Structures are given as C-alpha cells and as structure tokens.
Amino acid sequence: MFEVAVRRSFTSFHHLFGGDWGAENQHHSHDYLLEVVCQGAQVDQHQYLFDISVLEKHLEAFIDTVRGKSLNELPGFEGKNPSIELFARVAAERLKPALATQKSLSGFKVVIWEHAQAWASFHQSL
C-alpha cells in the first residue's frame, strides 16, 4: 500500500461545552496542523499515487473555510462539541468528493493536531 500526504498549519477558534473542561470552555484559539494521508495500492506511469500539488489545492480550499473562524459557528459543528475528533471527521467529509474522483485512491485519513502532543484522525474509504 502506498501513501502520500500533505499538511498545513492554520489558526481557528472554538469553545467546548457540556462539561467542565476548564479553560477549554472559554472561546480560544488553537494553531492546528491538518494532514491528509491518501492511500492506494498502485502508482501511475509517472510513479505517482496522487499528484501532491492537486492534493495541496484541495487541502487549502478546505482550510480556507475554517482559517481564522470559530468552529462552533460552522456547518458540521452546530450544536456539537468542536473536538478534534469531530474536526477530523468534518474535514474528511468535505474532502471526500474531491478525493473520490481519483481512481488510484482506496482511502484517506485526516489527522488534526491541536498541539504537538495531541491529535485525532478520521479514516475514510473510497
């Protein structure tokens, strides 16, 4: 199985609710790192699984929808705790239509780091 990945950093805001998570209950920012890892069994005649410049465009397009914004107010997060688990799933759902057109891919995962020691991921089959 081959994998190819790209990652980008950005800042977004959120607050948690429904429990006592201390400072996380207050509106605050995180400097997130989002990685998309694409998987597939075969490369093409150029020895590529997927052109990373195309993958970068899809990732940037998604990040543009969340960069500098409050996750609590965005589609997919309304009325839900904007955990990094949910964030990874929302990102995967938004990226899936673009990645599903790539016949070489069997799946992908989104990994989101809230900081250097904490991350969550969501795996998506294609």
mmCIF file with all atom_site columns, C-alpha atoms in Angstrom:
data_model
loop_
_atom_site.group_PDB
_atom_site.id
_atom_site.type_symbol
_atom_site.label_atom_id
_atom_site.label_alt_id
_atom_site.label_comp_id
_atom_site.label_asym_id
_atom_site.label_entity_id
_atom_site.label_seq_id
_atom_site.pdbx_PDB_ins_code
_atom_site.Cartn_x
_atom_site.Cartn_y
_atom_site.Cartn_z
_atom_site.occupancy
_atom_site.B_iso_or_equiv
_atom_site.pdbx_formal_charge
_atom_site.auth_seq_id
_atom_site.auth_comp_id
_atom_site.auth_asym_id
_atom_site.auth_atom_id
_atom_site.pdbx_PDB_model_num
ATOM 1   C CA . MET A 1 1   ? 0.000   0.000  0.000   1.00 0.00 ? 1   MET A CA 1
ATOM 2   C CA . PHE A 1 2   ? 1.323   3.431  -0.961  1.00 0.00 ? 2   PHE A CA 1
ATOM 3   C CA . GLU A 1 3   ? 0.633   6.609  0.969   1.00 0.00 ? 3   GLU A CA 1
ATOM 4   C CA . VAL A 1 4   ? 1.170   10.243 0.076   1.00 0.00 ? 4   VAL A CA 1
ATOM 5   C CA . ALA A 1 5   ? 0.427   13.131 2.418   1.00 0.00 ? 5   ALA A CA 1
ATOM 6   C CA . VAL A 1 6   ? 0.376   16.900 2.703   1.00 0.00 ? 6   VAL A CA 1
ATOM 7   C CA . ARG A 1 7   ? -0.076  19.068 5.777   1.00 0.00 ? 7   ARG A CA 1
ATOM 8   C CA . ARG A 1 8   ? -0.802  22.686 6.563   1.00 0.00 ? 8   ARG A CA 1
ATOM 9   C CA . SER A 1 9   ? -0.923  24.867 9.684   1.00 0.00 ? 9   SER A CA 1
ATOM 10  C CA . PHE A 1 10  ? -3.664  27.377 10.458  1.00 0.00 ? 10  PHE A CA 1
ATOM 11  C CA . THR A 1 11  ? -5.421  29.027 13.374  1.00 0.00 ? 11  THR A CA 1
ATOM 12  C CA . SER A 1 12  ? -9.101  28.615 14.261  1.00 0.00 ? 12  SER A CA 1
ATOM 13  C CA . PHE A 1 13  ? -11.187 29.290 17.362  1.00 0.00 ? 13  PHE A CA 1
ATOM 14  C CA . HIS A 1 14  ? -13.633 27.258 19.431  1.00 0.00 ? 14  HIS A CA 1
ATOM 15  C CA . HIS A 1 15  ? -15.049 26.620 22.869  1.00 0.00 ? 15  HIS A CA 1
ATOM 16  C CA . LEU A 1 16  ? -16.196 23.364 24.421  1.00 0.00 ? 16  LEU A CA 1
ATOM 17  C CA . PHE A 1 17  ? -19.495 22.943 26.240  1.00 0.00 ? 17  PHE A CA 1
ATOM 18  C CA . GLY A 1 18  ? -21.494 20.302 28.081  1.00 0.00 ? 18  GLY A CA 1
ATOM 19  C CA . GLY A 1 19  ? -18.823 19.582 30.674  1.00 0.00 ? 19  GLY A CA 1
ATOM 20  C CA . ASP A 1 20  ? -16.210 21.224 32.829  1.00 0.00 ? 20  ASP A CA 1
ATOM 21  C CA . TRP A 1 21  ? -13.082 21.411 30.675  1.00 0.00 ? 21  TRP A CA 1
ATOM 22  C CA . GLY A 1 22  ? -11.598 24.435 32.402  1.00 0.00 ? 22  GLY A CA 1
ATOM 23  C CA . ALA A 1 23  ? -10.078 26.950 30.011  1.00 0.00 ? 23  ALA A CA 1
ATOM 24  C CA . GLU A 1 24  ? -11.387 24.941 27.039  1.00 0.00 ? 24  GLU A CA 1
ATOM 25  C CA . ASN A 1 25  ? -14.901 26.154 27.948  1.00 0.00 ? 25  ASN A CA 1
ATOM 26  C CA . GLN A 1 26  ? -13.813 29.713 27.096  1.00 0.00 ? 26  GLN A CA 1
ATOM 27  C CA . HIS A 1 27  ? -13.581 30.880 23.475  1.00 0.00 ? 27  HIS A CA 1
ATOM 28  C CA . HIS A 1 28  ? -9.917  30.485 22.478  1.00 0.00 ? 28  HIS A CA 1
ATOM 29  C CA . SER A 1 29  ? -7.670  29.744 19.517  1.00 0.00 ? 29  SER A CA 1
ATOM 30  C CA . HIS A 1 30  ? -5.533  26.798 18.512  1.00 0.00 ? 30  HIS A CA 1
ATOM 31  C CA . ASP A 1 31  ? -2.726  26.649 15.992  1.00 0.00 ? 31  ASP A CA 1
ATOM 32  C CA . TYR A 1 32  ? -3.844  23.466 14.274  1.00 0.00 ? 32  TYR A CA 1
ATOM 33  C CA . LEU A 1 33  ? -1.870  21.228 11.956  1.00 0.00 ? 33  LEU A CA 1
ATOM 34  C CA . LEU A 1 34  ? -4.002  19.289 9.475   1.00 0.00 ? 34  LEU A CA 1
ATOM 35  C CA . GLU A 1 35  ? -2.609  16.389 7.462   1.00 0.00 ? 35  GLU A CA 1
ATOM 36  C CA . VAL A 1 36  ? -4.309  14.433 4.688   1.00 0.00 ? 36  VAL A CA 1
ATOM 37  C CA . VAL A 1 37  ? -2.846  10.978 4.004   1.00 0.00 ? 37  VAL A CA 1
ATOM 38  C CA . CYS A 1 38  ? -4.042  9.297  0.787   1.00 0.00 ? 38  CYS A CA 1
ATOM 39  C CA . GLN A 1 39  ? -3.745  5.531  0.317   1.00 0.00 ? 39  GLN A CA 1
ATOM 40  C CA . GLY A 1 40  ? -3.765  3.287  -2.713  1.00 0.00 ? 40  GLY A CA 1
ATOM 41  C CA . ALA A 1 41  ? -2.315  0.020  -3.974  1.00 0.00 ? 41  ALA A CA 1
ATOM 42  C CA . GLN A 1 42  ? -0.799  1.212  -7.257  1.00 0.00 ? 42  GLN A CA 1
ATOM 43  C CA . VAL A 1 43  ? 1.067   4.174  -8.676  1.00 0.00 ? 43  VAL A CA 1
ATOM 44  C CA . ASP A 1 44  ? 0.581   5.510  -12.204 1.00 0.00 ? 44  ASP A CA 1
ATOM 45  C CA . GLN A 1 45  ? 3.008   5.531  -15.145 1.00 0.00 ? 45  GLN A CA 1
ATOM 46  C CA . HIS A 1 46  ? 4.816   8.503  -13.536 1.00 0.00 ? 46  HIS A CA 1
ATOM 47  C CA . GLN A 1 47  ? 5.196   6.549  -10.269 1.00 0.00 ? 47  GLN A CA 1
ATOM 48  C CA . TYR A 1 48  ? 2.675   8.809  -8.521  1.00 0.00 ? 48  TYR A CA 1
ATOM 49  C CA . LEU A 1 49  ? -0.167  7.653  -6.334  1.00 0.00 ? 49  LEU A CA 1
ATOM 50  C CA . PHE A 1 50  ? -1.693  11.133 -6.454  1.00 0.00 ? 50  PHE A CA 1
ATOM 51  C CA . ASP A 1 51  ? -0.269  14.467 -7.583  1.00 0.00 ? 51  ASP A CA 1
ATOM 52  C CA . ILE A 1 52  ? 0.572   16.284 -4.341  1.00 0.00 ? 52  ILE A CA 1
ATOM 53  C CA . SER A 1 53  ? 0.050   19.693 -5.971  1.00 0.00 ? 53  SER A CA 1
ATOM 54  C CA . VAL A 1 54  ? -3.590  18.733 -6.587  1.00 0.00 ? 54  VAL A CA 1
ATOM 55  C CA . LEU A 1 55  ? -3.902  17.383 -3.048  1.00 0.00 ? 55  LEU A CA 1
ATOM 56  C CA . GLU A 1 56  ? -2.465  20.652 -1.715  1.00 0.00 ? 56  GLU A CA 1
ATOM 57  C CA . LYS A 1 57  ? -5.125  22.641 -3.607  1.00 0.00 ? 57  LYS A CA 1
ATOM 58  C CA . HIS A 1 58  ? -7.924  20.545 -2.100  1.00 0.00 ? 58  HIS A CA 1
ATOM 59  C CA . LEU A 1 59  ? -6.461  20.907 1.390   1.00 0.00 ? 59  LEU A CA 1
ATOM 60  C CA . GLU A 1 60  ? -6.005  24.678 1.023   1.00 0.00 ? 60  GLU A CA 1
ATOM 61  C CA . ALA A 1 61  ? -9.592  25.043 -0.200  1.00 0.00 ? 61  ALA A CA 1
ATOM 62  C CA . PHE A 1 62  ? -10.862 23.294 2.924   1.00 0.00 ? 62  PHE A CA 1
ATOM 63  C CA . ILE A 1 63  ? -8.592  25.221 5.273   1.00 0.00 ? 63  ILE A CA 1
ATOM 64  C CA . ASP A 1 64  ? -9.788  28.496 3.742   1.00 0.00 ? 64  ASP A CA 1
ATOM 65  C CA . THR A 1 65  ? -13.262 27.644 5.096   1.00 0.00 ? 65  THR A CA 1
ATOM 66  C CA . VAL A 1 66  ? -12.032 27.303 8.711   1.00 0.00 ? 66  VAL A CA 1
ATOM 67  C CA . ARG A 1 67  ? -8.960  29.534 8.979   1.00 0.00 ? 67  ARG A CA 1
ATOM 68  C CA . GLY A 1 68  ? -9.496  32.372 11.470  1.00 0.00 ? 68  GLY A CA 1
ATOM 69  C CA . LYS A 1 69  ? -13.090 31.309 12.152  1.00 0.00 ? 69  LYS A CA 1
ATOM 70  C CA . SER A 1 70  ? -14.975 29.946 15.131  1.00 0.00 ? 70  SER A CA 1
ATOM 71  C CA . LEU A 1 71  ? -15.604 26.239 14.583  1.00 0.00 ? 71  LEU A CA 1
ATOM 72  C CA . ASN A 1 72  ? -18.717 26.411 16.775  1.00 0.00 ? 72  ASN A CA 1
ATOM 73  C CA . GLU A 1 73  ? -20.431 28.524 14.106  1.00 0.00 ? 73  GLU A CA 1
ATOM 74  C CA . LEU A 1 74  ? -19.502 26.495 11.024  1.00 0.00 ? 74  LEU A CA 1
ATOM 75  C CA . PRO A 1 75  ? -21.546 23.838 9.180   1.00 0.00 ? 75  PRO A CA 1
ATOM 76  C CA . GLY A 1 76  ? -20.976 20.399 10.649  1.00 0.00 ? 76  GLY A CA 1
ATOM 77  C CA . PHE A 1 77  ? -20.206 21.765 14.119  1.00 0.00 ? 77  PHE A CA 1
ATOM 78  C CA . GLU A 1 78  ? -23.519 23.429 15.035  1.00 0.00 ? 78  GLU A CA 1
ATOM 79  C CA . GLY A 1 79  ? -24.768 22.215 18.408  1.00 0.00 ? 79  GLY A CA 1
ATOM 80  C CA . LYS A 1 80  ? -21.825 19.810 18.769  1.00 0.00 ? 80  LYS A CA 1
ATOM 81  C CA . ASN A 1 81  ? -18.630 19.999 20.763  1.00 0.00 ? 81  ASN A CA 1
ATOM 82  C CA . PRO A 1 82  ? -15.915 21.014 18.275  1.00 0.00 ? 82  PRO A CA 1
ATOM 83  C CA . SER A 1 83  ? -13.485 18.322 19.420  1.00 0.00 ? 83  SER A CA 1
ATOM 84  C CA . ILE A 1 84  ? -10.515 17.396 17.270  1.00 0.00 ? 84  ILE A CA 1
ATOM 85  C CA . GLU A 1 85  ? -12.262 14.069 16.594  1.00 0.00 ? 85  GLU A CA 1
ATOM 86  C CA . LEU A 1 86  ? -15.252 15.893 15.120  1.00 0.00 ? 86  LEU A CA 1
ATOM 87  C CA . PHE A 1 87  ? -12.949 18.311 13.300  1.00 0.00 ? 87  PHE A CA 1
ATOM 88  C CA . ALA A 1 88  ? -11.147 15.386 11.616  1.00 0.00 ? 88  ALA A CA 1
ATOM 89  C CA . ARG A 1 89  ? -14.473 13.878 10.528  1.00 0.00 ? 89  ARG A CA 1
ATOM 90  C CA . VAL A 1 90  ? -15.829 17.177 9.179   1.00 0.00 ? 90  VAL A CA 1
ATOM 91  C CA . ALA A 1 91  ? -12.611 17.723 7.210   1.00 0.00 ? 91  ALA A CA 1
ATOM 92  C CA . ALA A 1 92  ? -12.784 14.189 5.770   1.00 0.00 ? 92  ALA A CA 1
ATOM 93  C CA . GLU A 1 93  ? -16.423 14.617 4.754   1.00 0.00 ? 93  GLU A CA 1
ATOM 94  C CA . ARG A 1 94  ? -15.616 17.885 2.978   1.00 0.00 ? 94  ARG A CA 1
ATOM 95  C CA . LEU A 1 95  ? -12.548 16.455 1.212   1.00 0.00 ? 95  LEU A CA 1
ATOM 96  C CA . LYS A 1 96  ? -14.197 13.186 0.153   1.00 0.00 ? 96  LYS A CA 1
ATOM 97  C CA . PRO A 1 97  ? -15.972 14.452 -3.010  1.00 0.00 ? 97  PRO A CA 1
ATOM 98  C CA . ALA A 1 98  ? -12.704 15.753 -4.489  1.00 0.00 ? 98  ALA A CA 1
ATOM 99  C CA . LEU A 1 99  ? -10.628 12.735 -3.479  1.00 0.00 ? 99  LEU A CA 1
ATOM 100 C CA . ALA A 1 100 ? -13.259 10.192 -4.583  1.00 0.00 ? 100 ALA A CA 1
ATOM 101 C CA . THR A 1 101 ? -12.645 11.208 -8.215  1.00 0.00 ? 101 THR A CA 1
ATOM 102 C CA . GLN A 1 102 ? -9.092  9.822  -8.001  1.00 0.00 ? 102 GLN A CA 1
ATOM 103 C CA . LYS A 1 103 ? -9.351  6.217  -9.172  1.00 0.00 ? 103 LYS A CA 1
ATOM 104 C CA . SER A 1 104 ? -5.915  5.360  -7.757  1.00 0.00 ? 104 SER A CA 1
ATOM 105 C CA . LEU A 1 105 ? -7.026  6.010  -4.175  1.00 0.00 ? 105 LEU A CA 1
ATOM 106 C CA . SER A 1 106 ? -8.641  3.380  -1.965  1.00 0.00 ? 106 SER A CA 1
ATOM 107 C CA . GLY A 1 107 ? -8.981  5.685  1.021   1.00 0.00 ? 107 GLY A CA 1
ATOM 108 C CA . PHE A 1 108 ? -7.543  8.528  3.014   1.00 0.00 ? 108 PHE A CA 1
ATOM 109 C CA . LYS A 1 109 ? -7.301  9.791  6.529   1.00 0.00 ? 109 LYS A CA 1
ATOM 110 C CA . VAL A 1 110 ? -7.327  13.227 8.056   1.00 0.00 ? 110 VAL A CA 1
ATOM 111 C CA . VAL A 1 111 ? -5.116  13.857 11.077  1.00 0.00 ? 111 VAL A CA 1
ATOM 112 C CA . ILE A 1 112 ? -5.531  17.065 13.083  1.00 0.00 ? 112 ILE A CA 1
ATOM 113 C CA . TRP A 1 113 ? -3.094  18.152 15.769  1.00 0.00 ? 113 TRP A CA 1
ATOM 114 C CA . GLU A 1 114 ? -4.385  20.572 18.386  1.00 0.00 ? 114 GLU A CA 1
ATOM 115 C CA . HIS A 1 115 ? -0.811  20.881 19.652  1.00 0.00 ? 115 HIS A CA 1
ATOM 116 C CA . ALA A 1 116 ? 2.393   18.859 19.369  1.00 0.00 ? 116 ALA A CA 1
ATOM 117 C CA . GLN A 1 117 ? 1.228   16.171 21.820  1.00 0.00 ? 117 GLN A CA 1
ATOM 118 C CA . ALA A 1 118 ? -2.477  15.797 20.927  1.00 0.00 ? 118 ALA A CA 1
ATOM 119 C CA . TRP A 1 119 ? -4.095  14.684 17.695  1.00 0.00 ? 119 TRP A CA 1
ATOM 120 C CA . ALA A 1 120 ? -7.117  12.839 16.321  1.00 0.00 ? 120 ALA A CA 1
ATOM 121 C CA . SER A 1 121 ? -7.756  11.173 12.980  1.00 0.00 ? 121 SER A CA 1
ATOM 122 C CA . PHE A 1 122 ? -10.644 10.004 10.833  1.00 0.00 ? 122 PHE A CA 1
ATOM 123 C CA . HIS A 1 123 ? -10.246 7.287  8.178   1.00 0.00 ? 123 HIS A CA 1
ATOM 124 C CA . GLN A 1 124 ? -12.416 7.342  5.047   1.00 0.00 ? 124 GLN A CA 1
ATOM 125 C CA . SER A 1 125 ? -12.713 4.548  2.480   1.00 0.00 ? 125 SER A CA 1
ATOM 126 C CA . LEU A 1 126 ? -13.287 5.473  -1.153  1.00 0.00 ? 126 LEU A CA 1
#
